[in-house]
Short mmCIF file of C-alpha atoms (C1' of nucleotides) in Angstrom, two decimals:
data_model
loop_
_atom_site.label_atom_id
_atom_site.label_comp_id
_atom_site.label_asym_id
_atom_site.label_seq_id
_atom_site.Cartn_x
_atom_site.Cartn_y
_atom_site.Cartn_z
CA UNK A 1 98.05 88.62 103.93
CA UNK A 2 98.80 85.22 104.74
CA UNK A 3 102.86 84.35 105.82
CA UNK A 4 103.94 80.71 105.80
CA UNK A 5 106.17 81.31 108.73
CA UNK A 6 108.90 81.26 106.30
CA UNK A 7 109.04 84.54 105.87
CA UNK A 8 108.24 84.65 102.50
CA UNK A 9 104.20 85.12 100.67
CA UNK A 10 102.65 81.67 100.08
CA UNK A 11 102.69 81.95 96.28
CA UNK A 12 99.73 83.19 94.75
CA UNK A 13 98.48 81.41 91.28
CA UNK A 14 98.46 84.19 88.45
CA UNK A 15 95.02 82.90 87.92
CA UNK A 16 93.77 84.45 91.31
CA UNK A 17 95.94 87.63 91.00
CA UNK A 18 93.73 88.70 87.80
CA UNK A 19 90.79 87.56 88.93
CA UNK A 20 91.46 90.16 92.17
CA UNK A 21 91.55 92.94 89.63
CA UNK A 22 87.94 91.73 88.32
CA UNK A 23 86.75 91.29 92.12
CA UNK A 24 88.07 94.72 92.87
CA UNK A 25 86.54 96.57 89.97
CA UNK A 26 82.88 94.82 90.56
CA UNK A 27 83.50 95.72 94.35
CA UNK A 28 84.00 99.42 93.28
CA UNK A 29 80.90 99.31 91.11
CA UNK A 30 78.71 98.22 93.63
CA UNK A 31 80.68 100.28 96.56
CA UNK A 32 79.05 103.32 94.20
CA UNK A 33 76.19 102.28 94.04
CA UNK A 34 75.78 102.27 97.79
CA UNK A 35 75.76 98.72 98.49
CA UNK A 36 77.05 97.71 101.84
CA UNK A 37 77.67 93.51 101.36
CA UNK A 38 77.85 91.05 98.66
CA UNK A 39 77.75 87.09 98.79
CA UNK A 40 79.95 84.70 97.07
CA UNK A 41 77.15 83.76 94.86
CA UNK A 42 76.03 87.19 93.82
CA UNK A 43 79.83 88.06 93.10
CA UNK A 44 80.72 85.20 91.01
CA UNK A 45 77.53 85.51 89.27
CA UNK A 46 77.95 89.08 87.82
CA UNK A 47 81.61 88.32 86.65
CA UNK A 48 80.86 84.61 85.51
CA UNK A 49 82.64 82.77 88.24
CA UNK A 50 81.21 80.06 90.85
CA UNK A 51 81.00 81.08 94.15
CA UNK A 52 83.01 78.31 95.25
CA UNK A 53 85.94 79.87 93.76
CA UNK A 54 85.35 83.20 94.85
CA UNK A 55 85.49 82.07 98.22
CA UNK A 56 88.64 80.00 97.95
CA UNK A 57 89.84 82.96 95.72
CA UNK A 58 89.73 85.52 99.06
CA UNK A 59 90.78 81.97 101.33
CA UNK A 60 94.58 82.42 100.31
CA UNK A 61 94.55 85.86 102.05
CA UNK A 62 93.04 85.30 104.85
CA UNK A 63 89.24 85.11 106.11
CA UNK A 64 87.47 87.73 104.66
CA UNK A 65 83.64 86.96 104.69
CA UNK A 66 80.75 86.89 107.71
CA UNK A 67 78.78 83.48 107.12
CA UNK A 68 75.53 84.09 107.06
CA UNK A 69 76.35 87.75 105.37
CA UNK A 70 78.35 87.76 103.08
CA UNK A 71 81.84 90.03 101.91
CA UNK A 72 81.40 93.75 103.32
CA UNK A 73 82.04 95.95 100.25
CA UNK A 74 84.17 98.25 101.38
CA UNK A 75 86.51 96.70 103.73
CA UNK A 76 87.04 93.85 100.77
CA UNK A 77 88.19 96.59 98.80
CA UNK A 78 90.51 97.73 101.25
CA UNK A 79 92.33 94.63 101.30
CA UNK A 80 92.32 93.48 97.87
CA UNK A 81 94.08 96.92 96.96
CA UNK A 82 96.09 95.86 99.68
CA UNK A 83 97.03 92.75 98.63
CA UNK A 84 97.75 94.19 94.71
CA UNK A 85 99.85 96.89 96.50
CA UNK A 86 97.43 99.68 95.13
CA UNK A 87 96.59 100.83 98.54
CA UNK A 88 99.56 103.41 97.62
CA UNK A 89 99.82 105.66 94.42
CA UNK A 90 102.33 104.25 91.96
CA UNK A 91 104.10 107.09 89.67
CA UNK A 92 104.94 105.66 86.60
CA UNK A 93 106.69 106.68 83.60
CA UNK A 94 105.32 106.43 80.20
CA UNK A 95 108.39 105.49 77.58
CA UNK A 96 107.05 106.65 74.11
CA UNK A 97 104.81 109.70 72.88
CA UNK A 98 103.28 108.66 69.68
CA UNK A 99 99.70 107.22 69.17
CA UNK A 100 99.46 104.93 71.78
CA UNK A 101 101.48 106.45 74.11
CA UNK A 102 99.38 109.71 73.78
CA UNK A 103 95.87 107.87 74.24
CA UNK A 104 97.18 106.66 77.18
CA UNK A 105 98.30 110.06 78.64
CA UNK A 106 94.48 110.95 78.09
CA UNK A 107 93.27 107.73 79.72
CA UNK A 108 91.66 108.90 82.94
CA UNK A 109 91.25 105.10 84.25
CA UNK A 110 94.98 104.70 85.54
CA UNK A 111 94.63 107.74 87.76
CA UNK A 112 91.22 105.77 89.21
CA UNK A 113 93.00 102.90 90.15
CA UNK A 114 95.79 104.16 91.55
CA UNK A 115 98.57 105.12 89.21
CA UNK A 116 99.93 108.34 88.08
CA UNK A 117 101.82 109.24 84.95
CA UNK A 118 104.69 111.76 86.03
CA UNK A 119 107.08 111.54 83.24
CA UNK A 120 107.29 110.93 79.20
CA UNK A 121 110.27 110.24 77.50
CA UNK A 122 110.83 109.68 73.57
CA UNK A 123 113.54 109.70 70.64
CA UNK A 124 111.39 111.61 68.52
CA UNK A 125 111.78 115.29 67.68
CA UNK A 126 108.28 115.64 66.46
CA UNK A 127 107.41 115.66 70.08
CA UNK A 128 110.15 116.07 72.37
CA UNK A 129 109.50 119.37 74.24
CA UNK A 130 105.99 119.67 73.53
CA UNK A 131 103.71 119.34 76.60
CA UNK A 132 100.47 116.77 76.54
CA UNK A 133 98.19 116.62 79.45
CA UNK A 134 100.87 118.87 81.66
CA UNK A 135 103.99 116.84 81.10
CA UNK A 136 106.50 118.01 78.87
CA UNK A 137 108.52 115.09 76.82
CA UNK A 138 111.50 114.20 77.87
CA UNK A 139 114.51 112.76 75.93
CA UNK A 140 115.03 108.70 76.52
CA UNK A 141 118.18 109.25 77.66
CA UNK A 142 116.87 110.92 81.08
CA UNK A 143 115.54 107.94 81.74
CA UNK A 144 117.77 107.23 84.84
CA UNK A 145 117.74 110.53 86.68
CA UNK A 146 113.59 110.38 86.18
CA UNK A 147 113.34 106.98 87.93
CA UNK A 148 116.10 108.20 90.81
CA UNK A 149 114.04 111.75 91.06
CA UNK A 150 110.26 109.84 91.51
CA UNK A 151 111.53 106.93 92.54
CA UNK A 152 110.10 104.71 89.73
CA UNK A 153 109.46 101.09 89.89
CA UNK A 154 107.19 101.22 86.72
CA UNK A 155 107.01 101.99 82.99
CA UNK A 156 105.07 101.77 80.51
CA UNK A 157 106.55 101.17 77.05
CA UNK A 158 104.67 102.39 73.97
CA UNK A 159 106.43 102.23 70.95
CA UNK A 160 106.58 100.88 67.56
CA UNK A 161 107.88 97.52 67.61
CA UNK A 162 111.05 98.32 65.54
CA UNK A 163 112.07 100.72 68.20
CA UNK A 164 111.02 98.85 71.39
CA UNK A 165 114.29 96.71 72.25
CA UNK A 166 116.35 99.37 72.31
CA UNK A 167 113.88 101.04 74.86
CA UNK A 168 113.43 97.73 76.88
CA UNK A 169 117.28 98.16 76.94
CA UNK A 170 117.80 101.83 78.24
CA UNK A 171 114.16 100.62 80.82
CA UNK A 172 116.19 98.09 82.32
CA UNK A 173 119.29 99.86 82.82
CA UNK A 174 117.59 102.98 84.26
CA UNK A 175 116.90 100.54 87.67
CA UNK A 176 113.27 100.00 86.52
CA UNK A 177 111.61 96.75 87.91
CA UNK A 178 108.28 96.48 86.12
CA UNK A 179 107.44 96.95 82.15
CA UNK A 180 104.18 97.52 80.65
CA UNK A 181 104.61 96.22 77.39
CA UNK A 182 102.01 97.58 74.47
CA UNK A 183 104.83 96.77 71.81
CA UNK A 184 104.14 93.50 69.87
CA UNK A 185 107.28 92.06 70.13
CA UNK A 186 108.68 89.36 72.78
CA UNK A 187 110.78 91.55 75.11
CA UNK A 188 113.64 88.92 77.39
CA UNK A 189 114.37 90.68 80.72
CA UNK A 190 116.11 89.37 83.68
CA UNK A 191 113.60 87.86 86.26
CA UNK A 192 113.64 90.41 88.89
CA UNK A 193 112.32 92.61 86.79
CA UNK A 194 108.75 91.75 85.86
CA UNK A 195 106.70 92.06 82.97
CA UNK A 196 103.03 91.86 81.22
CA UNK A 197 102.44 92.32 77.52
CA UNK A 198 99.03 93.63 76.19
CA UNK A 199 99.38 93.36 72.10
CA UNK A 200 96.17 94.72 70.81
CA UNK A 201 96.42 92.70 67.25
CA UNK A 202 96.80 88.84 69.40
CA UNK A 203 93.59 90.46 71.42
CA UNK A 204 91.88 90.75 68.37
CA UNK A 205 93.26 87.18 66.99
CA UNK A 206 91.96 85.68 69.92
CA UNK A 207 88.69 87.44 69.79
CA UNK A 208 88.53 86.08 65.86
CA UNK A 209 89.26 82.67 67.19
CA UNK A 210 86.44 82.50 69.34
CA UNK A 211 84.09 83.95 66.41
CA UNK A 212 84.83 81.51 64.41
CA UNK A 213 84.36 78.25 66.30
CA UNK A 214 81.40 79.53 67.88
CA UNK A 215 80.25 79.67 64.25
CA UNK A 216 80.78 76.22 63.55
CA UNK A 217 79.63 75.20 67.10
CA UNK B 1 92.12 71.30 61.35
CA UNK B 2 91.62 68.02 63.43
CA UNK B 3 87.72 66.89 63.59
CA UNK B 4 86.69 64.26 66.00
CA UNK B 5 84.30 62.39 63.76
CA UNK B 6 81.39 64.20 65.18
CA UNK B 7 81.14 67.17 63.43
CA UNK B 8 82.56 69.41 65.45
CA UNK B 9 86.08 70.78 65.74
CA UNK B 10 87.91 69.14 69.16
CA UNK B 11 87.65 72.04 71.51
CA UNK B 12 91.12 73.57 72.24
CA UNK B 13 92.13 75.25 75.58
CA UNK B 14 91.83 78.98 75.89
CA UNK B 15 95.72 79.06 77.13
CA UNK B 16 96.96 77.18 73.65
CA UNK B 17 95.23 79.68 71.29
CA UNK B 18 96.93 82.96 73.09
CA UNK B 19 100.09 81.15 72.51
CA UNK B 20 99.10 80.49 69.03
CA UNK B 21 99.12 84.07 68.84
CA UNK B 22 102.81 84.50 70.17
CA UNK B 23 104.21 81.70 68.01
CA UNK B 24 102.51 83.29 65.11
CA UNK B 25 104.48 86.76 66.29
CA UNK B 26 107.52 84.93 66.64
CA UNK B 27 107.70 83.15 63.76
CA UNK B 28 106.86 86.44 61.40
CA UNK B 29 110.28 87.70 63.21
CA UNK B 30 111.82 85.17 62.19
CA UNK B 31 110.45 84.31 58.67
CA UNK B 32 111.69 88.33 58.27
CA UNK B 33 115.12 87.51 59.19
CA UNK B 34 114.88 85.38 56.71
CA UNK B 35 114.83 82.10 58.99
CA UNK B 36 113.37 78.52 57.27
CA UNK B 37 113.29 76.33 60.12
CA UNK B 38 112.86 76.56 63.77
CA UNK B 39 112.81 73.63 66.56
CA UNK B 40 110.30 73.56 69.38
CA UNK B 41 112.99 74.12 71.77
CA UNK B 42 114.43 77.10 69.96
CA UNK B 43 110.89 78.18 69.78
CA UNK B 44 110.19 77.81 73.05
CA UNK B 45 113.08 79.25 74.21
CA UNK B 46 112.52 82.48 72.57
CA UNK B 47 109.27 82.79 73.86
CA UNK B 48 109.64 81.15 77.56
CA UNK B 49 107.94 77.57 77.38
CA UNK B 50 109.22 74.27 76.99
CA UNK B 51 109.90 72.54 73.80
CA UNK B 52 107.51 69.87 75.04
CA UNK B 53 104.77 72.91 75.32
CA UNK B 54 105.52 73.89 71.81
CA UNK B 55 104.91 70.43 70.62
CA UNK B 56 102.14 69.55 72.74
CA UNK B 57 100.10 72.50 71.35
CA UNK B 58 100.96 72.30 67.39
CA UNK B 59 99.90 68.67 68.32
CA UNK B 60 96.10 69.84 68.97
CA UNK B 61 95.85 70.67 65.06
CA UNK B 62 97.83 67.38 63.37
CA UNK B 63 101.15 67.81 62.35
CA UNK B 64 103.01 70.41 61.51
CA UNK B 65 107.01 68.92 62.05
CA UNK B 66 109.77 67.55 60.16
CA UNK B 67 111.23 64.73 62.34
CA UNK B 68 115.04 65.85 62.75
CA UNK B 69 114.06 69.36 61.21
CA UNK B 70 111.87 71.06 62.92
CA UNK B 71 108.99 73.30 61.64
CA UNK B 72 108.89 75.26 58.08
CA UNK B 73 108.19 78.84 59.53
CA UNK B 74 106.74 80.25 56.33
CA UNK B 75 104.06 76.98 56.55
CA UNK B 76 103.76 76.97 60.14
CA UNK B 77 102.48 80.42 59.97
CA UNK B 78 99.81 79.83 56.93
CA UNK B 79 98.50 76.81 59.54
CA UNK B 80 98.36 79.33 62.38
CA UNK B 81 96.74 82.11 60.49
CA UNK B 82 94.21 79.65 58.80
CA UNK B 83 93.71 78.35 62.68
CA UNK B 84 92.93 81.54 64.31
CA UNK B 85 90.96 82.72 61.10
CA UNK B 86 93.11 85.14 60.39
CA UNK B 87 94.25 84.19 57.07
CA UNK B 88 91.56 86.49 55.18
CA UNK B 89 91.14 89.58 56.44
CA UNK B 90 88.73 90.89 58.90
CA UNK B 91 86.50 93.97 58.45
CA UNK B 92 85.91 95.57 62.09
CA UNK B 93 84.07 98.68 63.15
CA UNK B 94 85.51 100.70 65.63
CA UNK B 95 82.92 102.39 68.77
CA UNK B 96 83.87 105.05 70.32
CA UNK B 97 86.09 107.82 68.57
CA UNK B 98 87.76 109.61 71.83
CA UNK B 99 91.19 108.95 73.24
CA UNK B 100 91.31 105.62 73.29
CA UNK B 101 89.37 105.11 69.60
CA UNK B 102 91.51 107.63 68.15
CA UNK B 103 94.69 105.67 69.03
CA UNK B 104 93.25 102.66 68.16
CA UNK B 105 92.31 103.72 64.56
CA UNK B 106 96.26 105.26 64.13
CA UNK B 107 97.96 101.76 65.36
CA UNK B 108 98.61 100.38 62.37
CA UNK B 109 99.51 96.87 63.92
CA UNK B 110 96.12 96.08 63.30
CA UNK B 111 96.06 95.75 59.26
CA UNK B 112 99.26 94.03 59.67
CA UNK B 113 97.49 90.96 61.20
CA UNK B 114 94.10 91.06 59.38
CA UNK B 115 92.24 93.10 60.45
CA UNK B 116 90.91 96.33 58.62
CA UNK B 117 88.80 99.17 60.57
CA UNK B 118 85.76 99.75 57.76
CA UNK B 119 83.66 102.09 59.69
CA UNK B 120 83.45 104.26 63.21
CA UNK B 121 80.53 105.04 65.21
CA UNK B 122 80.24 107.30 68.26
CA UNK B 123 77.21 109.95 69.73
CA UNK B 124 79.35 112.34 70.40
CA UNK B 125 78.77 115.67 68.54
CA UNK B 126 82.13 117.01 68.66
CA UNK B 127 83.71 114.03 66.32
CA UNK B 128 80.75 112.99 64.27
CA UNK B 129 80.97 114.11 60.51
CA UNK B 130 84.74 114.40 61.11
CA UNK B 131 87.46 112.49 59.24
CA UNK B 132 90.06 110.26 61.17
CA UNK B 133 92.54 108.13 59.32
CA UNK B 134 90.42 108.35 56.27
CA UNK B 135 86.60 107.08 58.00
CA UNK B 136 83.96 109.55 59.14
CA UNK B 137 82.68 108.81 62.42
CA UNK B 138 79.01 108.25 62.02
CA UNK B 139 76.60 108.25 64.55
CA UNK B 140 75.58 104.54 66.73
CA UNK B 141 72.31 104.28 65.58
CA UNK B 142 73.56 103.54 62.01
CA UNK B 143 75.31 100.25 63.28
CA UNK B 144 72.66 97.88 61.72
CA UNK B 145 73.44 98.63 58.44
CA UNK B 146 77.05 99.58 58.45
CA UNK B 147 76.78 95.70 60.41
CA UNK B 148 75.10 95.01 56.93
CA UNK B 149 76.53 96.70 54.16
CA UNK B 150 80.05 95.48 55.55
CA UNK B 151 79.18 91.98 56.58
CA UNK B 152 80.71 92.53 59.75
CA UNK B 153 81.42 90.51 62.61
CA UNK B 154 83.52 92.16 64.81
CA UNK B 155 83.15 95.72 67.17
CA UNK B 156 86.02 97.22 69.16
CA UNK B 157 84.07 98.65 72.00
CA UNK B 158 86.37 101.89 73.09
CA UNK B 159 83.99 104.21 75.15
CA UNK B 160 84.38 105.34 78.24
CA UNK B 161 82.85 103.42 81.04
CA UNK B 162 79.18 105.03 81.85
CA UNK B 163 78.87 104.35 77.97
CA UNK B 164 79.67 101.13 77.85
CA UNK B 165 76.58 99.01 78.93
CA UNK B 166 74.22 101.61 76.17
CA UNK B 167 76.80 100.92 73.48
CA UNK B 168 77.31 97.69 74.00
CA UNK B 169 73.47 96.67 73.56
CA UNK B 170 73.37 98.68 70.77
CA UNK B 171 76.24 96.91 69.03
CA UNK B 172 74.62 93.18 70.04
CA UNK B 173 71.05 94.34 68.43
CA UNK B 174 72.87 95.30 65.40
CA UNK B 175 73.88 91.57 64.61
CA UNK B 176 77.52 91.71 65.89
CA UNK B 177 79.01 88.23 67.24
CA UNK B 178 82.62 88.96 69.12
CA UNK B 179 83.11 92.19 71.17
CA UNK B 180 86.75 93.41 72.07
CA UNK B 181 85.98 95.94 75.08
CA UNK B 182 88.62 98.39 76.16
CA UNK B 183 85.90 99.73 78.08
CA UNK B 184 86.61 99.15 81.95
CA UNK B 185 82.90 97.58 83.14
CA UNK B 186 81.87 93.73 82.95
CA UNK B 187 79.48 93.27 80.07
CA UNK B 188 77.51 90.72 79.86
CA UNK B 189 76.93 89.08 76.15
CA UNK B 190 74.81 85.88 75.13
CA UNK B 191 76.95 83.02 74.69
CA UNK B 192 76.42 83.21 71.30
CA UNK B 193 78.40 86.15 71.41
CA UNK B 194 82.41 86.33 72.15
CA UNK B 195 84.03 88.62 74.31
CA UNK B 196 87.51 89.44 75.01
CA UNK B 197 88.02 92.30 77.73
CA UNK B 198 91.34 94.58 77.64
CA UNK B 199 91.01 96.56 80.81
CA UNK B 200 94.52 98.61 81.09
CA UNK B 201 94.27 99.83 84.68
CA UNK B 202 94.10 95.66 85.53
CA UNK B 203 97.14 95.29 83.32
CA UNK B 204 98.91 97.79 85.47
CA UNK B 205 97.80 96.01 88.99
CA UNK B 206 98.75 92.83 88.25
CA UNK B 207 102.17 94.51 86.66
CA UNK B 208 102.29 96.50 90.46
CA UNK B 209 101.38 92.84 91.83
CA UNK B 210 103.82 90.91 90.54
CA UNK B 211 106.54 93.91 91.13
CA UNK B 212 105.21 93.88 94.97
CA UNK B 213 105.94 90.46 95.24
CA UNK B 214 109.15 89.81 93.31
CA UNK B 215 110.53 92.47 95.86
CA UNK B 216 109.34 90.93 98.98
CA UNK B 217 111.11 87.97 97.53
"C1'" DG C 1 122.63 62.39 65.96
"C1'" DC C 2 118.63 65.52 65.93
"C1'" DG C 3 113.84 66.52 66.62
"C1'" DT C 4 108.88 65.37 66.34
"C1'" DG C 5 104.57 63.20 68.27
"C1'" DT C 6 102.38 61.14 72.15
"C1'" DG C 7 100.85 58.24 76.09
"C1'" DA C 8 101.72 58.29 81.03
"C1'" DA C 9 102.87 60.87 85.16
"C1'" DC C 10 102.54 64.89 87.34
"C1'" DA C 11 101.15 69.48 88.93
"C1'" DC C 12 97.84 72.83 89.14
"C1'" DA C 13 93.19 74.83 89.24
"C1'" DT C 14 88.27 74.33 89.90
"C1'" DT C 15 84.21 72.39 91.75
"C1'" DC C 16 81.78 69.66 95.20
"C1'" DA C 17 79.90 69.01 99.48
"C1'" DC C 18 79.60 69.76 104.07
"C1'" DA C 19 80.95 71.38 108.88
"C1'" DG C 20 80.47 75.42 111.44
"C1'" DC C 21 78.99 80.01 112.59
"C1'" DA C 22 75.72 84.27 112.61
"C1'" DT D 1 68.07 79.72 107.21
"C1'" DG D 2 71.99 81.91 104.78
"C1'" DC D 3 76.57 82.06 103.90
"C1'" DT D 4 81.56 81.34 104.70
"C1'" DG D 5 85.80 78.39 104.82
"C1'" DT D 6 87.86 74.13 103.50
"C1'" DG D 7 89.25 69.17 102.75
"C1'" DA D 8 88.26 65.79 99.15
"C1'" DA D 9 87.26 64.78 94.45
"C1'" DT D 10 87.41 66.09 89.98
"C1'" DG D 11 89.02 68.23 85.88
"C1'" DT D 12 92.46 70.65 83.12
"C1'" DG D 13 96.92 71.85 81.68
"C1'" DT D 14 101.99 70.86 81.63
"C1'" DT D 15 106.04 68.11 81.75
"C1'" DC D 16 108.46 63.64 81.18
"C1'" DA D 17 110.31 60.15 78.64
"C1'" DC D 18 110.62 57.47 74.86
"C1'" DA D 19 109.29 55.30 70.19
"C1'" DC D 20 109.80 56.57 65.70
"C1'" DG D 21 111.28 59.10 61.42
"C1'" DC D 22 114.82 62.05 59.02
#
DNA sequence: GCGTGTGAACACATTCACAGCA
DNA sequence: TGCTGTGAATGTGTTCACACGC
């Protein structure tokens, strides 16, 4: 990791950040299947990039490649979950037990990159109590003594949309820092605390977008 | 719809369509609560851009204002819908019926925006001839005509990742033209075919990212 | 006054092209 | 020769600032 002298991280362009998630899981992909180097060229091809930004991509870390041989596999792995701060486990609570919140439970791929579920909390009586995939639900309202017991920076929030400011609320005031947001609805939080939104319906808007002008050239 | 003279539609930046998709959930709030007009800066402000932003992007499409007013939200929203092709509803078939396919089908966000599940497909023994939400999973290799009989144009791809590269060149062969893949591997379409990836494990890195870094100042 | 639409200025991101090293 | 790292050039996206309409 590069420091400007300053102290501080030379600021990283969100562009780069998820690209490093893309780099990483190709990386891991081809780490399985026992290869020992990649090239800028070969990289960027199987995830659509040019190499020329692959390289300046790794460039604000640091130097990274051998010219002449390429990116070594495993090490660039290393750092890039370094540099994402997934080197380390993250426990994370998940804020909502219904559908979504449930299918994410089951979802094996957080665990493979590095982040494990260790509480649930709801409102609902349906399911508070009941156990899924080991952890029993929780009530909302334990929200702050969960993030003091793990230590939690992180939570997901998966609930309907009518019920998800009043969750964002309790989230923020339990001393959480980052919010997943699966909710489609605008959440405002203070700065420090920071936040990405996946709505599945704008995914799907955006994928209908691109049908349709591809249509009509 | 602004044409350039040519034929073809003026091609619009990827970044002002996903914000299409957040005005278009803002102004629904809004046009709920009963709202008629909203300014760019009030729009923007809700949502985190600039008022300049907000105009600059209704701007690619002609105009939508009311000098001194501001935008109707009840007609702004027809203009986005009809923009994004989302003003007549979409039939989609769902792939994959486990975890993530099974949540998927419960959301109900989905109809809300246009977009109805007709059909699910999967090769799993254990789900197929079963009922979820009202659809009986059938097996993959019917795709062609269920692609067919429905007219469809859209998958959901939500398989777990050693199944994803199988389904997803089953789905292409069966006439299909925009993929959404929840499924964490790069595919790689024709460019006749869109593509939008949601890959939740990246969601959560660059949340742990930006979390990393908003600590460290 | 308020608020849109838009050219011009600016900032940011990507690609080019080449020096330097294995 | 093959490939990285990087300044320079290009391209794209965002903000500014103001003319115009309500």
């Amino acid at each position: 990791m590069t420091e400007d002298g300053s102290g501080r991280e030379a600021l990283v362009p969100k562009a780069v950040v998820s690209r490093l998630s893309l780099y990483l899981r190709e990386l891991q992909h081809l780490h399985r299947k026992d290869q020992k180097t990649i090239s800028s060229s070969k990289l960027g091809r199987a995830l659509g990039f040019s190499a020329a930004q692959v390289r300046k991509d790794f460039a604000y870390f640091g130097q990274f490649g051998y010219p002449g041989i390429g990116y070594r596999c495993e090490e660039l792995i290393d750092k890039i979950k370094r540099i994402l701060g997934t080197d380390k486990t993250w426990p994370v609570v998940l804020v909502g037990c219904g559908n979504m919140g449930q299918a994410l439970l089951g979802y094996r791929g957080f665990a493979k990159q590095g982040f494990d579920v260790v509480a649930v909390v709801d409102v609902d009586e349906n399911v508070l109590g009941k156990a899924f995939e080991g952890l029993v639900v929780e009530h909302i309202d334990r929200l702050p003594d969960i993030v003091k017991q793990h230590s939690l920076q992180v939570a997901i929030l998966a609930v309907p949309a009518n019920a998800a400011a009043a969750a964002a609320e309790q989230i923020l005031n339990s001393g959480i820092t980052g919010i997943l947001n699966f909710a489609p609805v605008t959440l405002s939080v203070p700065k420090s605390v920071s936040l990405v939104e996946v709505d599945l319906a704008m995914e799907l808007e955006q994928l209908a977008f691109s049908v349709f002008q591809n249509k009509t050239q």
